XYZ file of C-alpha atoms in Angstrom:
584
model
C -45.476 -17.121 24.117
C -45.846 -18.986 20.974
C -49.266 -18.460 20.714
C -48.567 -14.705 20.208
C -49.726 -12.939 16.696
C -46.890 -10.647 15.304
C -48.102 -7.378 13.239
C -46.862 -3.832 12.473
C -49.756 -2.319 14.172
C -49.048 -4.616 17.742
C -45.219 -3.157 16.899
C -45.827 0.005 17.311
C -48.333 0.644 19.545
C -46.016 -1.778 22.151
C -43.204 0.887 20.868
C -45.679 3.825 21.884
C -46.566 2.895 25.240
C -42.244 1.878 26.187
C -41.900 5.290 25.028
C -43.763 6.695 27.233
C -43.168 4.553 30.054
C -39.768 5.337 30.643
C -40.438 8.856 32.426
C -43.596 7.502 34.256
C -43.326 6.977 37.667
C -46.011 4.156 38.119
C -46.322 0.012 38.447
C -46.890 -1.157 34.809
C -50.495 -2.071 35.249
C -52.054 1.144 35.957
C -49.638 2.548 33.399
C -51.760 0.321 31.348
C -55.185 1.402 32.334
C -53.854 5.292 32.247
C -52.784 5.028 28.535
C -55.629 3.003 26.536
C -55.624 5.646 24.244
C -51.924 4.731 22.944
C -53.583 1.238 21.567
C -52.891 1.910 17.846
C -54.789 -1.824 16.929
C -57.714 -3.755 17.006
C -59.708 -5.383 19.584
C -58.478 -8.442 18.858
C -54.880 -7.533 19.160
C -55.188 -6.223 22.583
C -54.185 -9.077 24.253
C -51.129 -9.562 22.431
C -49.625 -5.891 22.965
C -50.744 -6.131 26.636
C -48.348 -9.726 27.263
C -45.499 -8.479 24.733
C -45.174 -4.896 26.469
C -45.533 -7.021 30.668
C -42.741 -9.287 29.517
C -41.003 -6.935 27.574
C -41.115 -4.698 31.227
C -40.184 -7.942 33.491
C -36.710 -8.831 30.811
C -35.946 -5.335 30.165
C -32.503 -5.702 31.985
C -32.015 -8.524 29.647
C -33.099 -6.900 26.179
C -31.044 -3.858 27.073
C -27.707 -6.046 27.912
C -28.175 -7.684 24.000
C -29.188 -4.130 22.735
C -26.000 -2.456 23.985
C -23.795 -5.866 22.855
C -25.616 -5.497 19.009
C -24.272 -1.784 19.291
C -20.690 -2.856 20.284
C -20.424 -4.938 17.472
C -21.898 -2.434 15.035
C -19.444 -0.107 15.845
C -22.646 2.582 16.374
C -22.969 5.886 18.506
C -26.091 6.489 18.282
C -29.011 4.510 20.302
C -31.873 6.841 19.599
C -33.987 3.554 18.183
C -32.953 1.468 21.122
C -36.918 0.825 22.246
C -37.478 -0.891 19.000
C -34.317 -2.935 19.206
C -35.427 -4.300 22.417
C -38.937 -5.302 21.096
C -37.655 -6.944 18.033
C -34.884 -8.699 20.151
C -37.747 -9.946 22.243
C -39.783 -11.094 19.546
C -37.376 -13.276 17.240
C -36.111 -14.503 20.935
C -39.517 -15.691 22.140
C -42.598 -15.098 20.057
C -41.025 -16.098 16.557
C -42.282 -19.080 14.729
C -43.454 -20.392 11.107
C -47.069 -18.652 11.565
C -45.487 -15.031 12.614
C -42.942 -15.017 9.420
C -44.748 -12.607 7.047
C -45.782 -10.427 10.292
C -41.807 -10.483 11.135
C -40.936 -9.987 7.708
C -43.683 -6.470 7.606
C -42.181 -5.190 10.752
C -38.428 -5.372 9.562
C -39.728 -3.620 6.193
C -40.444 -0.375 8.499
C -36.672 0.087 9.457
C -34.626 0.246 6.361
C -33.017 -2.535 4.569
C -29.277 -2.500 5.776
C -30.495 -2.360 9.246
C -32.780 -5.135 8.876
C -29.808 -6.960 7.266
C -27.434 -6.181 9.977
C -29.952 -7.602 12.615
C -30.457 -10.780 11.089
C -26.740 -11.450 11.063
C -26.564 -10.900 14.414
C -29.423 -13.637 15.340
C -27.385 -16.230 12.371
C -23.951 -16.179 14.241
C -22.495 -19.012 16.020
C -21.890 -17.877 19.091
C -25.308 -16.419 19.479
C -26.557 -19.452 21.842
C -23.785 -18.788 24.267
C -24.126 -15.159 24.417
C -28.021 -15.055 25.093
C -27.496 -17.983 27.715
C -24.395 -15.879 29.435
C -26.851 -12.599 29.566
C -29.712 -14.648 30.577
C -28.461 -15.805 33.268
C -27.453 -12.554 35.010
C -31.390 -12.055 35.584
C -32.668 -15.818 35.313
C -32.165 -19.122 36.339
C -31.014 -21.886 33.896
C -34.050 -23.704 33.550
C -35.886 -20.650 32.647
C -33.465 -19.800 29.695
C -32.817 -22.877 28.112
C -36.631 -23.279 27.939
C -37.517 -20.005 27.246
C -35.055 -18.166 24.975
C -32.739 -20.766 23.997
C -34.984 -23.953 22.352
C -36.981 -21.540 20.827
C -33.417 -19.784 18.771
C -32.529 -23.717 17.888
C -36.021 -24.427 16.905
C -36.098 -21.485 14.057
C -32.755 -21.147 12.916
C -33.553 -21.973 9.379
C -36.527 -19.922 9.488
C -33.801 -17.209 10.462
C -31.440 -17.843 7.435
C -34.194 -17.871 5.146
C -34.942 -14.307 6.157
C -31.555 -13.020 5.777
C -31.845 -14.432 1.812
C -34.709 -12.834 1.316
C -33.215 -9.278 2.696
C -29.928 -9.721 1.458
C -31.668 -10.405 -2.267
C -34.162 -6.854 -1.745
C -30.895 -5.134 -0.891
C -28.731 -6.166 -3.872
C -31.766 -5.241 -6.439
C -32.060 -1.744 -5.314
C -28.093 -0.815 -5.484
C -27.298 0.581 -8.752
C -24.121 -0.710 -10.722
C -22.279 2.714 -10.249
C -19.696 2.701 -12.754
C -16.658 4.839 -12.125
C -16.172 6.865 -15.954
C -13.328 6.442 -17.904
C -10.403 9.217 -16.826
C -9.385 11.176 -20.148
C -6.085 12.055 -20.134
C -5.242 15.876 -19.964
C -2.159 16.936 -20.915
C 0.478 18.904 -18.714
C 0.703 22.397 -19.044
C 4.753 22.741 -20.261
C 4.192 26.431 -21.089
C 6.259 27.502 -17.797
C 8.284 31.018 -18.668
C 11.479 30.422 -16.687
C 15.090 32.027 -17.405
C 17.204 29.554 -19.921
C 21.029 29.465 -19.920
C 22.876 31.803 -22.660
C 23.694 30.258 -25.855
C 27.021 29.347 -27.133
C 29.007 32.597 -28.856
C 29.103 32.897 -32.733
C 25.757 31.069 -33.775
C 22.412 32.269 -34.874
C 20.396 31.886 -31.797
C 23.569 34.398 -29.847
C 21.447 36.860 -27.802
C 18.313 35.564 -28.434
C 15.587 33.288 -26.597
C 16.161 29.978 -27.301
C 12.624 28.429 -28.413
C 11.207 25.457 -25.956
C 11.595 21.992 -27.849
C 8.276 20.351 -28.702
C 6.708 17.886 -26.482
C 7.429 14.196 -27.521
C 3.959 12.274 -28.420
C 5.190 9.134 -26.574
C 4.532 11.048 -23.446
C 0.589 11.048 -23.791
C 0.495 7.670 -24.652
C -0.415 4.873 -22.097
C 2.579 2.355 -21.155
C 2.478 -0.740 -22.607
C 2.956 -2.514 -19.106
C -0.788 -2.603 -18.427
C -1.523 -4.664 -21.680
C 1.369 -6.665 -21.237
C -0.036 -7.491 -17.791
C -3.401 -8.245 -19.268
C -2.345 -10.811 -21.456
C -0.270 -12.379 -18.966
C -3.130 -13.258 -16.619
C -5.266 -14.130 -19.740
C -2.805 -17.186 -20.623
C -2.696 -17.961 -16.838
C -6.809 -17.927 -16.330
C -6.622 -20.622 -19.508
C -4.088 -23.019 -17.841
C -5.893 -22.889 -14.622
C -8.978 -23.725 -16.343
C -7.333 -26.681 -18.318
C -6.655 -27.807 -14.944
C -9.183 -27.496 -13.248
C -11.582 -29.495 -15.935
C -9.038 -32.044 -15.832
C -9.099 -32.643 -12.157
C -13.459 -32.585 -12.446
C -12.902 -35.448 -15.229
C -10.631 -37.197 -13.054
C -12.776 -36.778 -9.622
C -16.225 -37.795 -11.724
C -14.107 -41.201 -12.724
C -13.142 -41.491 -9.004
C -16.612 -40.621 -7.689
C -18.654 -42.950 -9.985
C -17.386 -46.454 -8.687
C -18.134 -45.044 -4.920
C -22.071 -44.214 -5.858
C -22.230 -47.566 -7.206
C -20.957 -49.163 -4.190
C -23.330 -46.859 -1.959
C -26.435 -47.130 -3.964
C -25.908 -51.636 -3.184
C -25.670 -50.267 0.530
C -28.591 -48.715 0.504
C -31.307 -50.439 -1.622
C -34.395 -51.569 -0.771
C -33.758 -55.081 -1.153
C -31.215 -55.918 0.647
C -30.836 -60.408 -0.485
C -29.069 -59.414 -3.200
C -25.248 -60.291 -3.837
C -22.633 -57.207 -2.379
C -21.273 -55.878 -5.353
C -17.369 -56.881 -6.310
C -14.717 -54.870 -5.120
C -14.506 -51.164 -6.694
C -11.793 -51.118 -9.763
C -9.265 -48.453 -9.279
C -9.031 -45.839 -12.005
C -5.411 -45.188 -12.776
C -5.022 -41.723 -14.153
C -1.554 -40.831 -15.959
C -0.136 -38.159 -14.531
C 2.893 -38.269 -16.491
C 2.195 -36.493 -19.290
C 4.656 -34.879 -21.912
C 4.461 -31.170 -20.301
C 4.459 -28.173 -23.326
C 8.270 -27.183 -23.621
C 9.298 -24.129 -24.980
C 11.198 -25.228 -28.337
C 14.438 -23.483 -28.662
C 18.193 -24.535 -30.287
C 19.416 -25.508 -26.347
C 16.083 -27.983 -25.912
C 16.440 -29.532 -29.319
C 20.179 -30.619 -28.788
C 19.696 -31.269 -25.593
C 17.216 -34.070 -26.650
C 18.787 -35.310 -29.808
C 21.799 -36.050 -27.541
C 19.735 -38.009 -25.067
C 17.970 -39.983 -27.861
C 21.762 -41.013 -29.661
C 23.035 -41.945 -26.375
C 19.654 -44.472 -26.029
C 20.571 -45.897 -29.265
C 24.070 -46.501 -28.646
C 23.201 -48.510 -25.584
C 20.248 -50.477 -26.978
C 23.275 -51.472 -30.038
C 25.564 -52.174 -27.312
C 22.828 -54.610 -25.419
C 21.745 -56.163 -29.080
C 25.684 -57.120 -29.290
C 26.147 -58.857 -25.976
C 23.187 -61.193 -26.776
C 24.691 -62.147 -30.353
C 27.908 -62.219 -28.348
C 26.595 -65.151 -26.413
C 25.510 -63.446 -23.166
C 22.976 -64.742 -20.962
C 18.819 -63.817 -21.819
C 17.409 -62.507 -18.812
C 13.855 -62.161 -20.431
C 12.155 -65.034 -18.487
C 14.054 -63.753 -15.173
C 11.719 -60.362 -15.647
C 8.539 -62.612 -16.692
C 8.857 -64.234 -13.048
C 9.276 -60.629 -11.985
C 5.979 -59.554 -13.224
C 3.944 -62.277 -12.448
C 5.091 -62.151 -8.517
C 4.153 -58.621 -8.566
C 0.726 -58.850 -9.995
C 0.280 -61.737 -7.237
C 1.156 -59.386 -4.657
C -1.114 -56.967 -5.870
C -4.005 -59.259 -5.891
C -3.558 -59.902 -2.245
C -3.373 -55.977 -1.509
C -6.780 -55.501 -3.188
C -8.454 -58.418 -1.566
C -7.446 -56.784 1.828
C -8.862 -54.066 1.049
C -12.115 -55.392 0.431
C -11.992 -57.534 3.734
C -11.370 -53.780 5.572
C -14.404 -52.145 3.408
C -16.974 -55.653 4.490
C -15.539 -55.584 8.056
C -16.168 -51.712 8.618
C -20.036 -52.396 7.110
C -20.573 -55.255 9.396
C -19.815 -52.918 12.351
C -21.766 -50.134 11.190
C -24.827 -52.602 11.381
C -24.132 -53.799 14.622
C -23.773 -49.765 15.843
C -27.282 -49.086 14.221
C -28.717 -52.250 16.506
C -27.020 -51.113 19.446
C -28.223 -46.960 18.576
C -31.932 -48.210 18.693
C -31.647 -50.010 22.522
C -30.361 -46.664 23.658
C -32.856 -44.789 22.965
C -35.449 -46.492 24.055
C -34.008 -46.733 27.271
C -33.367 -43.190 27.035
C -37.588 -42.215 26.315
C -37.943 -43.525 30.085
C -35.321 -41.519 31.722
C -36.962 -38.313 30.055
C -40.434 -39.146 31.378
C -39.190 -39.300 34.979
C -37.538 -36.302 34.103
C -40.299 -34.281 33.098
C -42.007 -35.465 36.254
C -39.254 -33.778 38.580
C -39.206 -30.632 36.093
C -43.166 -30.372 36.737
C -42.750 -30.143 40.802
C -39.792 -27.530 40.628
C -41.548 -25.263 38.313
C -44.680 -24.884 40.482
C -42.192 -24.084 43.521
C -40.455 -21.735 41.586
C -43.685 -19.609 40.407
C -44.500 -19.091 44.428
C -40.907 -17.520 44.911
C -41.159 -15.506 41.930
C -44.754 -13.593 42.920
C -43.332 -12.738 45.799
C -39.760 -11.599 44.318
C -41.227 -9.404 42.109
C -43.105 -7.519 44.827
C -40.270 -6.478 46.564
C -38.611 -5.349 43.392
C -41.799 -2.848 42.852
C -41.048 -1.174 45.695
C -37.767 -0.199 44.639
C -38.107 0.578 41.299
C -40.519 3.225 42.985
C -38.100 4.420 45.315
C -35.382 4.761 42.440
C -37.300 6.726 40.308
C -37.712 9.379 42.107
C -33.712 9.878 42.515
C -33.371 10.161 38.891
C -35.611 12.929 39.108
C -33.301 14.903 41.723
C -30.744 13.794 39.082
C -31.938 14.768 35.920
C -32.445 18.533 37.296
C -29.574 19.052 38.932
C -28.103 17.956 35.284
C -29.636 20.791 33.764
C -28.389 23.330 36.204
C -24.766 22.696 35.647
C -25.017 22.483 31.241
C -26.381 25.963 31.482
C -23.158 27.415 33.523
C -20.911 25.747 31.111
C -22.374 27.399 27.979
C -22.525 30.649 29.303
C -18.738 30.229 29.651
C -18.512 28.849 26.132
C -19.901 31.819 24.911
C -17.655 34.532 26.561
C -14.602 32.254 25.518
C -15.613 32.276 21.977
C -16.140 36.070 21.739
C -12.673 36.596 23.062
C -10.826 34.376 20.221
C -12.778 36.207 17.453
C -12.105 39.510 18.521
C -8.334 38.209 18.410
C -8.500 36.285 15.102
C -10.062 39.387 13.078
C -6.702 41.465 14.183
C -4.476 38.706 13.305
C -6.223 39.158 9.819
C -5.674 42.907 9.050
C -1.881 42.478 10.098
C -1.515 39.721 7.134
C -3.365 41.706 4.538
C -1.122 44.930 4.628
C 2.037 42.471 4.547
C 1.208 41.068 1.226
C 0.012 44.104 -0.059
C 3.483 45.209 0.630
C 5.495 42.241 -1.148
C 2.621 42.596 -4.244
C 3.895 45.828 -5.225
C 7.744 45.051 -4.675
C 7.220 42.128 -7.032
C 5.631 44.396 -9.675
C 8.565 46.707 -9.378
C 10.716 43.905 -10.119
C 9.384 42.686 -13.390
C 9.185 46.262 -14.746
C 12.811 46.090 -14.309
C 13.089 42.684 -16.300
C 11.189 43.873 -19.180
C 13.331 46.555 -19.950
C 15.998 43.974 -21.261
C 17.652 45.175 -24.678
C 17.868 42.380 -27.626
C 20.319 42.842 -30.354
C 20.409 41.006 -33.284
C 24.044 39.841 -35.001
C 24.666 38.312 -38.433
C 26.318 34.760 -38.080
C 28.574 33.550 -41.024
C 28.709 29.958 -40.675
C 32.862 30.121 -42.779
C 34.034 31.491 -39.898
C 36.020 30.015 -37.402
C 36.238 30.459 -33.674
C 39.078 32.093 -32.070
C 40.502 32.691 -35.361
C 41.507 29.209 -35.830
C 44.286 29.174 -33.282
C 43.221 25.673 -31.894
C 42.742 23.860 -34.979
C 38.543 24.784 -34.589
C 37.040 24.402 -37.767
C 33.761 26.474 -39.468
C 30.402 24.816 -39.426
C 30.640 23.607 -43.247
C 33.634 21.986 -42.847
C 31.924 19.495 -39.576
C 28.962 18.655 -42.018
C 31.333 17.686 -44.848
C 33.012 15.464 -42.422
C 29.959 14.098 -41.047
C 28.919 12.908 -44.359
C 32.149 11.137 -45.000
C 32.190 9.051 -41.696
C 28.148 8.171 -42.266
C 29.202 6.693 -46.006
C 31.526 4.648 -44.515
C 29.479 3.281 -41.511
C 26.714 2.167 -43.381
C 28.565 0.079 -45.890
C 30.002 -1.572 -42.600
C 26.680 -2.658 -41.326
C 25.654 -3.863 -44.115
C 28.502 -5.948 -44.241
C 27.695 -7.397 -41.195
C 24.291 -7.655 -41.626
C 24.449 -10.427 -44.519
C 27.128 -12.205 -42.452
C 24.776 -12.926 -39.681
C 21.737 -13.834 -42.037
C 23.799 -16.568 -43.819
C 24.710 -18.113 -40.197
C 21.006 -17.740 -38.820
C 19.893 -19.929 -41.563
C 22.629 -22.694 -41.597
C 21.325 -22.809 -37.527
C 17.686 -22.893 -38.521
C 18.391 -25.738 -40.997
C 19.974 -27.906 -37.632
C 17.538 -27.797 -35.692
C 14.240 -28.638 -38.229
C 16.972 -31.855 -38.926
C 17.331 -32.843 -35.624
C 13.645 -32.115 -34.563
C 12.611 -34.568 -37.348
C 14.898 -37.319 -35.920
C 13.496 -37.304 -32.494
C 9.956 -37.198 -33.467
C 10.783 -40.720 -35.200
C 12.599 -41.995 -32.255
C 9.289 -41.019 -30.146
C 7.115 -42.898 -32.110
C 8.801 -46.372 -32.438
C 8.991 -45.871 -28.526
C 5.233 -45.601 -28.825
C 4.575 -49.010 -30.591
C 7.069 -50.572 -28.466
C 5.108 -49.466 -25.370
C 1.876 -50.070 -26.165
C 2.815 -53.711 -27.514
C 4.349 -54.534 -24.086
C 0.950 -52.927 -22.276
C -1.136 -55.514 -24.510
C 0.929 -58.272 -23.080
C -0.078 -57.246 -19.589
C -3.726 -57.174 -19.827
C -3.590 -60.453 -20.889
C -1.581 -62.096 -18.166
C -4.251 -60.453 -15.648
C -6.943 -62.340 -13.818
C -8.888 -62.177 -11.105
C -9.969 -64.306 -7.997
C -12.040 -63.958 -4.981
C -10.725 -65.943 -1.588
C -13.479 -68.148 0.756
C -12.870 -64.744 3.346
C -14.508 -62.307 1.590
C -17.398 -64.827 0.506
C -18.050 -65.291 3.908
C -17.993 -61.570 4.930
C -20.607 -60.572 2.443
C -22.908 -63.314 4.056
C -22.785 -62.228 7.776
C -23.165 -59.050 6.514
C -26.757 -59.573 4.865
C -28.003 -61.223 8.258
C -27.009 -58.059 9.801
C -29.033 -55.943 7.380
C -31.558 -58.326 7.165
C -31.909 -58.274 11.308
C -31.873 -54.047 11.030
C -35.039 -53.965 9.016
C -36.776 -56.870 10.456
C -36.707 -54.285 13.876
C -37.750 -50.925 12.234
């Protein structure tokens, strides 16, 4: 099937002739010889549409069971292109190969580009295998499938991915970057007329309207949350990033030493020395961490820092006191440690030699398999010779009884399909009188609801005629008088504004008061803190050059040995690799 040239013009003159096919009543062959006229190709091609539409006939069950399944997952109603589903299922299934791309790739460009998309994802799941083999088997055998449908899928999936790119990268350069516009903000209409509440008695605005207060500008103006928010996530996206560049420093360190032992591994010549054992990066992860600075943080640490004085005084005066040194007791300390970590490391590189060693002797033992394995196959494609040329026999003669019944069933649909139409036109001649009936109803329910609101229209117009014809007086106001005649100690308007003027004198020579109080204590505070941050800064930097005196000290003291073990590892293990190459 291989063999097989794919074009547009083979696609749809196959498409043509399973069009017309399905309402035939004849064996596929003399359909054939009937139709020549439906050949839409050249001469050359006939071949090809002839064996693509016989085996598209003989696996039709098949192609319609994967049809119906690409529909279901879809999520689609419509099938009306379901003949050239089942030809391009067949032909990525079982024709497809490195020759037929571009004449794959020109047939997909007739359907549109999301479709085309759509069925290459379908052919790139995982589960793909499994679901052709399940459906296959239905109508096959085993044998047949695996050889025929399933080797071929394994054989081309990266032929199949590399179609989907080259869809997926048409589709995104023909979408348009469709920009929603920016919303411009209307403002609400506050001119409502509603009924307001009577004014107090005995003031200018007494039986008048009282005019609407003027809209605030703070309400057309966009909240401040949303730029708040942005700046947030701005200072996050910055940390993260300082992060993550420290982690790629950190992993490039890490990843360096293993390429350098890998590269000795795999060389080409393979007599020289294995490389010494990988140093271990040690990356501080104790760093000072940014603290906010406040007055609670700077105390906080200038009390720490006092109390590490007093005790390092306190230790200075028990030595001139006479107490015992226990410098040399933390020397022995040390140097037992380091020892201990020498051994660790040389462990480790006995593990790493050991776990090389048996990765040779796996690659020897690999090699003896499968040459014992090329002889099983060729008996096996002896016994897989016999039982396909018994198998052909029973098919020929499988496939003749199943003509005879395809016959026989065709001709039922055909009693079926009429008596189909019979019963469709009863029901919409019943359809019809039903839908007459509700109109008829409907338009009366409509006149009935018209003359009720022309009713209510004019009883509302009636109403506001009656609103309108609302007297409005006008009364002086004399803001010396008093209400109630003064009987309940009320006073006149220009007596509350003298008052108010009197109490506003003396409030504002309070706050200012107060005002310079707090200033003169914010600065004594400020003047605390820029003391005591000074002092701690020095205390951090003689702990500095004690630290990295002590760290000098260290590197000195440290050296390194090899043990006769790990000598004698690395020399078994370039016979192995020495034996490995002398075989390939």
């Amino acid at each position: 099937m291989k063999d097989l040239k794919i074009s547009s013009q083979i696609f749809t003159s196959t498409l043509s002739l399973l069009d017309g096919y399905t309402d035939a009543n004849m064996p596929a062959l003399d359909y054939l010889s009937s139709n020549e006229n439906k050949f839409l190709c050249q001469e050359e091609e006939y071949e090809s549409v002839v064996e693509t539409f016989l085996t598209v006939i003989q696996r039709r069950h098949f192609l319609t069971d994967v049809a119906n399944y690409f529909y279901c997952l879809g999520k689609r109603r419509t099938r009306s292109d379901q003949n050239s589903l089942i030809i391009l299922i067949h032909l990525t299934v079982s024709v497809l190969d490195d020759n037929n791309k571009d004449g794959m790739i020109s047939i997909l460009h007739m359907e549109t580009l999301k479709k085309a998309v759509n069925f290459l994802k379908f052919f790139n799941r995982r589960s793909i295998e499994e679901d052709l083999f399940l459906a296959g088997c239905q109508y096959f055998e085993e044998n047949y499938v695996l050889q025929n449908m399933i080797l071929n899928m394994r054989e081309n999936k990266v032929l199949l991915k590399e179609m989907l790119a080259y869809f997926e990268q048409e589709l995104e350069s023909t979408r348009e970057d469709t920009q929603r516009k920016l919303t411009v903000p209307v403002s609400p209409r506050l001119n409502f007329s509603y009924r307001s509440p009577p004014p107090p008695c005995n003031t200018p605005m007494e039986k008048k309207l009282q005019s609407p207060k003027s809209v605030p500008r703070s309400t057309y103006f966009n909240p401040k949350i949303n730029n708040v928010l942005k700046s947030l996530q701005e200072k996050n996206k910055e940390q993260s990033q300082q992060a993550l560049n420290f982690a790629n420093e950190s992993f490039s360190k890490f990843s360096e030493s293993v390429k350098n032992v890998q590269h000795h591994s795999c060389s080409c010549d393979k007599t020289e020395p294995v490389a010494p054992p990988r140093r271990v990066i040690k990356v501080d992860l104790k760093k000072d961490v940014p603290i906010r600075k406040n007055a609670a943080t700077i105390l906080r640490e200038a009390s720490r820092v006092m109390k590490e004085e007093e005790r390092e005084i306190q230790r200075v005066n028990d030595l001139m006191s006479g107490a015992a040194n226990y410098m040399k007791y933390e020397e022995l300390v040390e140097q037992i440690r380091i020892s201990e970590q020498q051994a660790q490391l040389e462990e480790l590189e006995k593990k790493h030699l050991q776990g090389q060693l048996t990765r040779e002797e796996a690659i020897l033992a690999r090699q003896a398999l499968l040459e014992a394995n090329k002889a099983r196959k060729a008996q096996f494609d002896l016994e897989k010779k016999e039982t396909e040329e018994f198998l052909k026999q029973m098919r020929q003669n499988h496939e003749e009884k199943m003509k005879e019944m395809i016959e026989k069933t065709q001709q039922i649909q055909k009693n079926i399909t009429e008596k189909k139409k019979n019963i469709i036109n009863e029901k919409q001649k019943i359809a019809q009188e039903v839908t007459e009936t509700s109109r008829q109803l409907y338009e009366a329910a409509v006149l009935k609801h018209k003359e009720e609101l022309e009713k209510r229209i004019e009883i509302i117009k009636e109403i506001k005629a009656l609103a309108s014809l609302k007297d409005l007086q006008e009364t002086k106001f004399d803001p010396t008088e008093t209400m109630n005649i003064g009987l309940l100690c009320e006073m006149s308007l220009i007596e509350l504004y003298e008052r108010l003027q009197i109490n506003r004198a003396s409030l504002e020579e309070e706050i200012k008061n107060r005002q310079m109080c707090i200033r003169k204590q914010r600065r004594k505070q400020q003047q605390f803190l820029i003391e005591t941050e000074q002092f701690i800064e020095s205390c951090r930097q003689q702990k500095k050059l004690i630290n990295n005196m002590v760290a000098e000290k260290h590197k000195l003291n440290k050296v390194k040995q090899e043990s006769p073990d790990i000598t004698e590892l690395r020399e078994k293990l370039q016979k192995a690799r020495l034996k490995r190459l002398e075989i390939q």
